[in-house]
Amino acid sequence: MGRLIVVSNRVQPPDAAGAGATGGLAVALSAALREYSGLWFGWSGETVDAFTGHLSMRKVGGVTLALMDLDEHDVHEYYNGYANRTLWPLFHYRTDLVAYERSFDEGYARVNARFAESLLPLIEPDDLIWVQDYHLLPLARALRRRGARNPIGFFLHIPWPARQIFTTLPRHAELVEALFDYDLIGFQTADSLQAFADYVKESAGGEVLPGGIAMAFGKRARIGAFPIGIDVAEITEGLKSDRAKAEFERVRASLLGRKMILGVDRLDYSKGLEERFLAYEQYLEDHPEGREHVFLLQIATPTRDEVEAYQDIRGRLESLSGRINGAYADVDWVPVRYVNKTYRRDALTGIYRAAHVALVTPLRDGMNLVAKEYVAAQDPDDPGVLVLSEQAGAAEQMREALIVNPFNREAVAEAIRRGLAMPLAERKDRWQALFDGVSTDDVAAWRDSFVAALKNEATADQPLRASANAR
Ligand code: ADP
Ligand code: G6P
């Protein structure tokens, strides 16, 4: 096999990972690519006045990074527009937040074409190409139209929505038809895979054969579920660092005998932060005996701040945390510590370890790596309790967590109570099962299973691809 070329909108250089990468995709790929001497291609995150197509190349720890800048229209129409005002809310079931604008479609197509044009000269015949996430759904089509014949796989980090939701998207068929230019299409969960298969059968008039061959639009692609994992060693090594130890001590010293409930998220409306605050308020209301013996530390990193829905959620959380603190705080106790900082990854491990309960309660989430990182960072002799939303992809695997409906305030409040009171033996049993799962299904297993399946398609599908390319 030639090289592995990974393409994603967001690129996180492996050397910068310690410096506070946020977003599951960048964190996971950074971990996955450390093993391959591959190429990682994507947006630099910089905006320039006029697009030039110039690539800045550098090598970091065996990985070659090739980054391009985008212009203001690109960022407005493609990143803030079609990706984050159309696809993101739609795929997270927030049809009320979806914006459809013709210019977003055009910008999305234009930037995917720009990615293809800039990437094409770097591709060698033996390379495997692995495209990531909803920003780049039509990239294989753009590459094939320009003559690329390599095996190309796609992995969706966010949920694939139910057919009834997806079909509200104007030109939905065009988008799925473009996906069939990939050889392999990967999803996080069996649930997303099923939703995609439903679309193929019911809306595209295609079929899905046993073994995961989808056929529609006169083409075929293999489809499968490849749940993403974490780099467990990165967390366990991180815990040994001076920074993690100092952070752990700092948090523990601030407890003054209290228990800490922790949330760590990008400040995204899909994460259910408002509902979480309200559930915690409910807990305080229902359990006066718990007040002053517990607090919630919510770390929420601002994200996509040019998009109005993100400005709105930020404002609402500020007032909600203020309201709860106003109602319940005392001279020596604040019930909500609300922090908008990004922490270094090693520091974060110390904070995870110091927490007695983690609240991971997204309203919808492709997987959720915070749930897995929290488990990996626990002390085996005194582990904390994970409260996990049934709407996170991680809930398909992490059955030993306290699974909750994030919209059910009373149920989440009860899970908080149960987590805080859980006896050591039960905490250990649950944690051990969760840790075993997180260790086995880690980021290397995810990467290797996807790459193996793509290679498999490469050998199985040569004649078909050659004829598809000729079209
Ligand atoms: P998403 O990809 O939607 O952001 P995930 O939970 O899958 O959600 O991944 C989030 C990643 O970002 C995790 O690796 C987490 O450690 C990291 N992260 C989130 N918030 C912070 C923060 N405030 N400081 C440092 N890392 C963070
Ligand atoms: C999620 C998405 C990623 C994205 C990340 C951070 O994990 O699936 O594609 O990179 O959020 O969002 P951002 O817009 O900052 O890249």
Coordinates of C-alpha atoms and ligand atoms in Angstrom, one line a residue:
M1 CA 0.0 0.0 0.0
G2 CA 1.1 3.6 -0.6
R3 CA 0.5 6.3 1.9
L4 CA -2.6 7.1 3.9
I5 CA -3.9 10.5 3.0
V6 CA -6.3 11.9 5.5
V7 CA -8.5 14.9 4.4
S8 CA -10.5 16.9 6.9
N9 CA -11.6 20.5 7.2
R10 CA -10.0 20.9 10.6
V11 CA -6.4 19.8 11.0
Q12 CA -4.7 19.6 14.3
P13 CA -0.9 19.1 14.0
P14 CA 0.1 16.2 16.2
D15 CA 2.6 18.4 18.1
A16 CA -0.1 20.8 19.0
A17 CA -2.4 18.3 20.5
G18 CA -1.1 18.9 24.0
A19 CA -1.8 22.5 23.6
G20 CA -5.6 22.2 23.8
A21 CA -7.2 20.6 20.8
T22 CA -11.0 20.6 21.0
G23 CA -13.3 18.6 18.9
G24 CA -13.3 14.9 18.7
L25 CA -12.2 14.7 15.0
A26 CA -9.0 16.6 15.4
V27 CA -8.1 14.8 18.7
A28 CA -8.8 11.3 17.3
L29 CA -7.0 11.9 14.0
S30 CA -4.0 13.4 15.6
A31 CA -3.8 10.2 17.7
A32 CA -4.4 7.9 14.7
L33 CA -2.0 9.6 12.3
R34 CA 0.9 9.4 14.8
E35 CA 1.2 5.8 13.8
Y36 CA 1.2 6.3 10.0
S37 CA 3.7 8.3 8.1
G38 CA 0.9 9.7 6.1
L39 CA -0.3 13.0 4.7
W40 CA -3.0 15.2 6.4
F41 CA -4.6 17.7 4.1
G42 CA -7.0 20.4 5.1
W43 CA -7.9 24.0 5.9
S44 CA -5.3 26.0 7.9
G45 CA -8.0 27.8 9.8
E46 CA -6.7 31.0 8.3
T47 CA -8.8 33.4 6.2
V48 CA -7.2 35.4 3.4
D49 CA -8.6 38.2 1.1
A50 CA -8.4 36.1 -2.0
F51 CA -8.0 32.4 -2.5
T52 CA -4.6 31.4 -3.9
G53 CA -4.5 27.6 -3.7
H54 CA -1.1 27.9 -2.1
L55 CA -0.3 24.9 0.2
S56 CA 1.9 25.3 3.2
M57 CA 3.6 22.0 3.8
R58 CA 5.4 20.9 6.9
K59 CA 6.4 17.6 8.5
V60 CA 5.5 16.9 12.2
G61 CA 6.4 13.7 13.8
G62 CA 6.4 11.6 10.6
V63 CA 3.1 13.2 9.4
T64 CA 3.2 15.6 6.5
L65 CA 0.7 18.4 6.8
A66 CA -0.6 20.2 3.7
L67 CA -2.7 23.2 4.6
M68 CA -4.5 25.7 2.5
D69 CA -6.1 29.0 3.4
L70 CA -9.7 29.9 2.5
D71 CA -11.1 33.3 1.6
E72 CA -13.8 35.1 3.4
H73 CA -16.6 34.0 1.0
D74 CA -15.5 30.4 1.5
V75 CA -15.5 30.6 5.3
H76 CA -18.9 32.4 5.3
E77 CA -20.7 30.1 2.8
Y78 CA -18.9 26.8 3.3
Y79 CA -17.8 26.6 6.9
N80 CA -20.1 29.0 8.8
G81 CA -22.8 28.4 6.1
Y82 CA -23.6 25.1 4.6
A83 CA -21.5 23.0 7.0
N84 CA -22.5 24.7 10.3
R85 CA -25.8 26.4 9.6
T86 CA -27.3 23.8 7.3
L87 CA -25.8 20.3 7.8
W88 CA -24.7 20.4 11.5
P89 CA -28.1 21.4 12.9
L90 CA -30.0 19.1 10.4
F91 CA -27.8 16.1 11.3
H92 CA -28.3 16.9 15.0
Y93 CA -32.1 17.0 14.5
R94 CA -32.4 20.8 15.0
T95 CA -34.5 21.5 12.0
D96 CA -35.6 24.8 13.7
L97 CA -32.0 26.1 13.4
V98 CA -31.3 25.0 9.8
A99 CA -30.7 27.7 7.3
Y100 CA -31.0 27.0 3.5
E101 CA -29.4 29.5 1.3
R102 CA -28.5 29.0 -2.3
S103 CA -25.1 30.8 -1.8
F104 CA -24.3 28.2 0.9
D105 CA -24.7 25.3 -1.6
E106 CA -22.5 27.1 -4.1
G107 CA -19.9 27.9 -1.5
Y108 CA -19.9 24.2 -0.3
A109 CA -19.5 22.9 -3.9
R110 CA -16.8 25.5 -4.6
V111 CA -14.7 24.7 -1.5
N112 CA -15.0 21.0 -2.1
A113 CA -13.7 21.6 -5.7
R114 CA -10.9 23.7 -4.2
F115 CA -9.9 20.9 -1.9
A116 CA -9.9 18.4 -4.8
E117 CA -7.8 20.7 -7.1
S118 CA -5.2 21.4 -4.4
L119 CA -5.0 17.8 -3.3
L120 CA -4.9 16.1 -6.7
P121 CA -1.2 16.9 -7.5
L122 CA -0.2 15.4 -4.2
I123 CA -1.9 12.0 -4.8
E124 CA 0.2 9.1 -5.9
P125 CA -1.4 6.0 -7.6
D126 CA -1.0 3.7 -4.6
D127 CA -2.3 6.1 -2.0
L128 CA -5.4 5.4 0.1
I129 CA -7.5 8.5 0.7
W130 CA -9.6 8.9 3.8
V131 CA -12.0 11.8 3.9
Q132 CA -13.5 13.0 7.2
D133 CA -16.9 14.5 8.2
Y134 CA -19.8 16.5 6.9
H135 CA -17.7 19.4 5.5
L136 CA -16.5 17.2 2.7
L137 CA -19.4 14.9 1.7
P138 CA -18.9 15.5 -2.1
L139 CA -15.1 15.4 -2.1
A140 CA -14.8 12.0 -3.7
R141 CA -17.0 13.2 -6.6
A142 CA -14.9 16.3 -7.1
L143 CA -11.7 14.1 -7.0
R144 CA -13.1 11.5 -9.4
R145 CA -14.2 14.1 -11.9
R146 CA -10.6 15.3 -11.9
G147 CA -9.4 11.8 -12.6
A148 CA -8.6 10.3 -9.2
R149 CA -8.8 6.5 -9.3
N150 CA -7.5 5.7 -5.8
P151 CA -9.6 4.0 -3.2
I152 CA -11.4 6.7 -1.3
G153 CA -13.2 6.2 2.0
F154 CA -15.4 8.6 4.0
F155 CA -16.1 8.7 7.7
L156 CA -18.9 10.7 9.2
H157 CA -18.1 11.8 12.7
I158 CA -21.7 13.1 13.4
P159 CA -25.0 11.2 13.4
W160 CA -26.7 10.3 10.1
P161 CA -30.2 11.5 10.7
A162 CA -33.5 9.6 10.3
R163 CA -34.8 9.7 6.7
Q164 CA -37.8 11.9 7.6
I165 CA -35.3 14.5 8.9
F166 CA -32.7 14.1 6.1
T167 CA -35.3 14.4 3.3
T168 CA -36.2 18.0 4.5
L169 CA -32.8 19.0 2.9
P170 CA -33.3 20.5 -0.5
R171 CA -31.3 18.5 -3.1
H172 CA -30.7 15.7 -0.6
A173 CA -30.5 13.1 -3.4
E174 CA -27.6 15.0 -5.0
L175 CA -25.7 14.8 -1.8
V176 CA -26.2 11.1 -1.3
E177 CA -25.5 10.4 -5.0
A178 CA -22.1 12.1 -4.5
L179 CA -21.4 9.9 -1.5
F180 CA -21.6 6.9 -3.8
D181 CA -18.3 8.0 -5.4
Y182 CA -16.6 6.7 -2.2
D183 CA -15.7 3.1 -2.0
L184 CA -16.4 2.9 1.7
I185 CA -18.7 5.0 3.8
G186 CA -18.3 4.7 7.6
F187 CA -20.6 5.8 10.4
Q188 CA -20.2 6.0 14.1
T189 CA -23.1 3.7 15.1
A190 CA -25.4 1.0 14.0
D191 CA -28.2 3.5 14.4
S192 CA -26.7 5.9 11.8
L193 CA -25.9 3.0 9.5
Q194 CA -29.5 1.9 9.7
A195 CA -30.8 5.4 9.0
F196 CA -28.5 5.7 5.9
A197 CA -29.6 2.2 4.7
D198 CA -33.3 3.3 5.1
Y199 CA -32.6 6.3 2.9
V200 CA -31.0 4.2 0.3
K201 CA -33.9 1.8 0.2
E202 CA -36.9 4.0 0.8
S203 CA -35.8 7.3 -0.8
A204 CA -33.2 6.4 -3.4
G205 CA -34.9 3.3 -4.6
G206 CA -31.7 1.3 -4.1
E207 CA -30.8 -1.7 -2.0
V208 CA -28.5 -2.8 0.7
L209 CA -27.1 -6.3 0.4
P210 CA -26.1 -8.4 3.4
G211 CA -22.5 -7.6 4.3
G212 CA -23.1 -3.9 3.7
I213 CA -23.0 -3.3 0.0
A214 CA -25.3 -0.4 -0.8
M215 CA -26.4 0.0 -4.4
A216 CA -28.1 3.1 -5.7
F217 CA -27.8 5.7 -8.5
G218 CA -26.2 3.0 -10.7
K219 CA -23.3 2.7 -8.2
R220 CA -22.2 0.7 -5.3
A221 CA -20.4 1.5 -2.1
R222 CA -19.6 -0.5 1.0
I223 CA -21.2 0.9 4.2
G224 CA -20.4 0.1 7.8
A225 CA -20.3 1.2 11.4
F226 CA -16.8 2.0 12.8
P227 CA -17.2 3.5 16.3
I228 CA -14.4 5.9 17.0
G229 CA -12.3 5.5 20.2
I230 CA -9.6 7.3 22.1
D231 CA -5.9 7.0 22.6
V232 CA -6.0 5.4 26.1
A233 CA -2.3 5.6 26.6
E234 CA -2.3 9.3 25.9
I235 CA -4.6 9.7 28.8
T236 CA -2.9 7.4 31.2
E237 CA 0.5 8.9 30.3
G238 CA -1.0 12.3 30.6
L239 CA -2.1 11.5 34.1
K240 CA 1.6 11.0 35.1
S241 CA 2.6 14.4 33.9
D242 CA 3.4 17.2 36.4
R243 CA 0.7 19.3 34.8
A244 CA -2.0 16.7 35.4
K245 CA -0.9 16.1 38.9
A246 CA -0.8 19.8 39.7
E247 CA -4.3 20.3 38.1
F248 CA -5.7 17.3 40.1
E249 CA -4.3 18.8 43.3
R250 CA -5.6 22.3 42.5
V251 CA -9.1 21.0 41.9
R252 CA -9.1 18.6 44.9
A253 CA -7.9 21.4 47.2
S254 CA -10.7 23.6 46.0
L255 CA -13.3 20.9 46.9
L256 CA -13.1 21.5 50.7
G257 CA -14.6 18.1 51.2
R258 CA -17.3 18.6 48.6
K259 CA -18.0 16.3 45.6
M260 CA -17.5 17.6 42.1
I261 CA -19.8 17.0 39.1
L262 CA -18.0 17.7 35.8
G263 CA -19.0 18.6 32.3
V264 CA -16.5 19.2 29.4
D265 CA -17.8 20.2 26.0
R266 CA -17.5 22.6 23.1
L267 CA -20.1 25.3 23.7
D268 CA -22.5 23.7 21.2
Y269 CA -26.3 23.6 21.3
S270 CA -26.1 19.8 20.6
K271 CA -24.4 19.2 23.9
G272 CA -27.5 19.8 26.0
L273 CA -25.8 22.2 28.4
E274 CA -29.0 24.2 29.2
E275 CA -30.9 21.0 29.9
R276 CA -27.9 19.8 32.0
F277 CA -27.9 23.0 34.1
L278 CA -31.7 22.7 34.6
A279 CA -31.4 19.1 35.7
Y280 CA -28.7 20.1 38.2
E281 CA -30.9 22.9 39.5
Q282 CA -33.7 20.3 39.8
Y283 CA -31.3 18.1 41.9
L284 CA -30.5 21.1 44.2
E285 CA -34.2 21.7 44.5
D286 CA -35.1 18.1 45.3
H287 CA -32.2 17.4 47.6
P288 CA -31.6 20.2 50.1
E289 CA -29.3 17.8 52.0
G290 CA -27.0 17.7 48.9
R291 CA -26.6 21.5 48.7
E292 CA -23.3 22.9 49.8
H293 CA -21.8 19.3 49.6
V294 CA -21.5 19.3 45.8
F295 CA -20.8 21.7 42.9
L296 CA -20.9 21.5 39.1
L297 CA -17.8 22.4 37.2
Q298 CA -18.8 23.0 33.6
I299 CA -16.0 23.6 31.2
A300 CA -17.4 24.9 27.9
T301 CA -15.0 26.0 25.1
P302 CA -16.6 28.6 22.8
T303 CA -16.8 27.4 19.2
R304 CA -18.1 28.6 15.8
D305 CA -18.7 32.0 17.3
E306 CA -19.6 33.7 14.0
V307 CA -22.8 31.6 13.8
E308 CA -25.8 33.2 15.6
A309 CA -27.1 30.0 17.2
Y310 CA -23.7 29.7 19.1
Q311 CA -23.9 33.3 20.3
D312 CA -27.4 32.6 21.5
I313 CA -26.6 29.5 23.5
R314 CA -23.6 31.2 25.0
G315 CA -25.8 34.0 26.2
R316 CA -28.4 31.7 27.6
L317 CA -25.9 29.6 29.5
E318 CA -24.4 32.7 31.1
S319 CA -27.8 33.8 32.4
L320 CA -28.8 30.4 33.5
S321 CA -25.6 29.7 35.5
G322 CA -26.0 33.2 37.0
R323 CA -29.6 32.5 37.9
I324 CA -28.7 29.2 39.7
N325 CA -25.9 30.7 41.5
G326 CA -28.0 33.7 42.5
A327 CA -30.7 31.4 43.9
Y328 CA -28.5 28.9 45.8
A329 CA -25.0 30.3 46.4
D330 CA -23.8 31.2 49.9
V331 CA -20.8 33.1 51.2
D332 CA -18.7 30.0 51.1
W333 CA -20.3 28.0 48.3
V334 CA -21.1 28.5 44.6
P335 CA -23.1 25.7 43.1
V336 CA -22.0 26.2 39.4
R337 CA -18.5 27.0 38.3
Y338 CA -18.8 27.9 34.7
V339 CA -15.5 28.1 32.8
N340 CA -15.1 29.1 29.1
K341 CA -11.4 28.0 28.9
T342 CA -9.6 25.5 26.7
Y343 CA -7.3 23.3 28.8
R344 CA -4.2 21.5 27.6
R345 CA -4.9 17.8 27.2
D346 CA -2.7 16.7 30.0
A347 CA -4.2 19.2 32.4
L348 CA -7.7 18.0 31.4
T349 CA -6.8 14.4 32.5
G350 CA -6.1 15.7 36.0
I351 CA -9.5 17.5 36.1
Y352 CA -11.3 14.4 34.9
R353 CA -9.7 12.3 37.6
A354 CA -10.7 14.8 40.3
A355 CA -14.4 14.5 39.4
H356 CA -16.8 12.2 41.3
V357 CA -19.5 12.3 38.6
A358 CA -19.2 13.2 34.9
L359 CA -22.3 14.5 33.1
V360 CA -22.1 13.7 29.4
T361 CA -25.7 14.6 28.3
P362 CA -25.8 15.7 24.7
L363 CA -29.2 15.9 23.0
R364 CA -27.5 14.3 20.0
D365 CA -23.9 13.3 19.4
G366 CA -22.1 11.2 16.8
M367 CA -20.0 9.5 19.5
N368 CA -18.7 11.7 22.3
L369 CA -15.1 11.2 23.2
V370 CA -15.3 13.1 26.5
A371 CA -17.3 10.1 27.9
K372 CA -14.4 7.8 27.0
E373 CA -11.7 10.1 28.2
Y374 CA -13.4 10.5 31.6
V375 CA -13.4 6.7 32.0
A376 CA -9.8 6.3 30.9
A377 CA -8.7 9.0 33.5
Q378 CA -10.3 7.4 36.6
D379 CA -8.4 6.0 39.6
P380 CA -9.2 2.2 39.4
D381 CA -9.3 2.1 43.2
D382 CA -11.8 5.0 43.5
P383 CA -13.4 5.6 40.1
G384 CA -16.0 8.2 39.4
V385 CA -19.4 7.6 37.8
L386 CA -20.3 8.4 34.2
V387 CA -23.8 9.7 33.5
L388 CA -24.4 9.3 29.8
S389 CA -27.1 10.4 27.4
E390 CA -28.8 7.7 25.5
Q391 CA -28.6 10.1 22.5
A392 CA -24.8 9.9 22.3
G393 CA -23.3 7.4 20.0
A394 CA -21.2 6.3 22.9
A395 CA -24.3 4.9 24.6
E396 CA -24.4 2.0 22.1
Q397 CA -21.1 0.8 23.6
M398 CA -21.0 2.1 27.2
R399 CA -23.9 0.3 28.7
E400 CA -22.5 0.3 32.2
A401 CA -22.8 4.1 32.5
L402 CA -25.9 5.5 34.1
I403 CA -27.8 6.0 30.9
V404 CA -30.3 8.9 30.9
N405 CA -32.7 10.7 28.6
P406 CA -31.1 14.2 28.5
F407 CA -34.5 15.9 28.0
N408 CA -35.8 14.3 31.2
R409 CA -34.8 16.7 33.9
E410 CA -36.0 14.5 36.8
A411 CA -34.2 11.5 35.4
V412 CA -30.9 13.3 35.1
A413 CA -31.4 14.8 38.6
E414 CA -31.9 11.3 39.9
A415 CA -28.8 10.0 38.1
I416 CA -26.8 12.7 39.7
R417 CA -28.1 11.7 43.1
R418 CA -27.4 8.0 42.4
G419 CA -23.9 8.7 41.0
L420 CA -22.9 10.8 44.1
A421 CA -24.2 8.1 46.5
M422 CA -23.0 5.0 44.6
P423 CA -21.1 2.5 46.8
L424 CA -17.4 1.9 45.9
A425 CA -18.0 -1.8 44.8
E426 CA -20.6 -0.8 42.3
R427 CA -18.5 2.1 41.0
K428 CA -15.5 -0.3 40.5
D429 CA -17.6 -2.9 38.7
R430 CA -19.1 -0.4 36.3
W431 CA -15.8 1.4 35.7
Q432 CA -13.9 -1.9 35.0
A433 CA -16.4 -2.9 32.3
L434 CA -16.3 0.6 30.8
F435 CA -12.5 0.8 30.9
D436 CA -12.2 -2.6 29.2
G437 CA -14.4 -1.5 26.4
V438 CA -12.7 1.9 26.0
S439 CA -9.3 0.1 25.9
T440 CA -10.3 -2.5 23.4
D441 CA -12.2 -0.3 21.0
D442 CA -9.6 2.4 21.0
V443 CA -8.6 4.9 18.3
A444 CA -6.1 2.5 16.8
A445 CA -8.8 -0.2 16.5
W446 CA -11.0 2.4 14.8
R447 CA -8.3 3.5 12.4
D448 CA -7.1 0.0 11.6
S449 CA -10.6 -1.5 11.0
F450 CA -11.5 1.4 8.7
V451 CA -8.2 1.3 6.7
A452 CA -8.4 -2.5 6.5
A453 CA -12.0 -2.3 5.1
L454 CA -10.9 0.4 2.6
K455 CA -7.9 -1.8 1.4
N456 CA -10.3 -4.7 1.1
E457 CA -12.6 -2.6 -1.2
A458 CA -9.5 -1.5 -3.1
T459 CA -8.7 -5.1 -4.1
A460 CA -12.3 -6.2 -4.5
D461 CA -13.4 -3.3 -6.6
Q462 CA -10.7 -2.5 -9.1
P463 CA -12.7 -3.1 -12.3
L464 CA -15.8 -1.4 -11.0
R465 CA -14.0 1.7 -10.0
A466 CA -12.1 1.9 -13.2
S467 CA -15.4 1.8 -15.1
A468 CA -17.0 4.3 -12.7
N469 CA -14.1 6.7 -13.2
A470 CA -14.4 6.4 -16.9
R471 CA -18.0 7.8 -16.8
Ligands
ADP1 P1 -17.1 17.1 19.7 O1 -16.3 16.4 18.7 O2 -18.5 17.3 19.3 O3 -16.5 18.4 20.2 P2 -16.3 15.0 21.5 O4 -16.6 14.8 23.0 O5 -16.3 13.8 20.7 O6 -17.2 16.2 21.0 O7 -14.8 15.6 21.5 C1 -14.4 16.7 22.1 C2 -12.9 16.7 22.3 O8 -12.5 18.0 22.6 C3 -12.4 15.8 23.4 O9 -11.2 15.2 23.0 C4 -12.2 16.8 24.6 O10 -11.2 16.4 25.4 C5 -11.8 18.0 23.8 N1 -12.2 19.2 24.6 C6 -13.5 19.7 24.7 N2 -13.6 20.8 25.5 C7 -12.3 21.0 25.9 C8 -11.7 22.0 26.7 N3 -12.4 23.0 27.3 N4 -10.3 21.9 26.9 C9 -9.6 21.0 26.3 N5 -10.1 20.0 25.5 C10 -11.5 20.0 25.3
G6P2 C1 -17.0 18.0 15.7 C2 -17.0 17.8 14.3 C3 -15.7 18.0 13.7 C4 -15.2 19.4 14.1 C5 -15.2 19.5 15.6 C6 -14.8 20.9 16.1 O1 -16.2 17.0 16.3 O2 -17.5 16.4 14.0 O3 -15.7 17.9 12.3 O4 -13.8 19.6 13.7 O5 -16.6 19.3 16.0 O6 -15.5 21.9 15.4 P1 -14.8 23.0 14.5 O7 -15.9 23.7 13.8 O8 -14.1 23.9 15.5 O9 -13.9 22.3 13.6

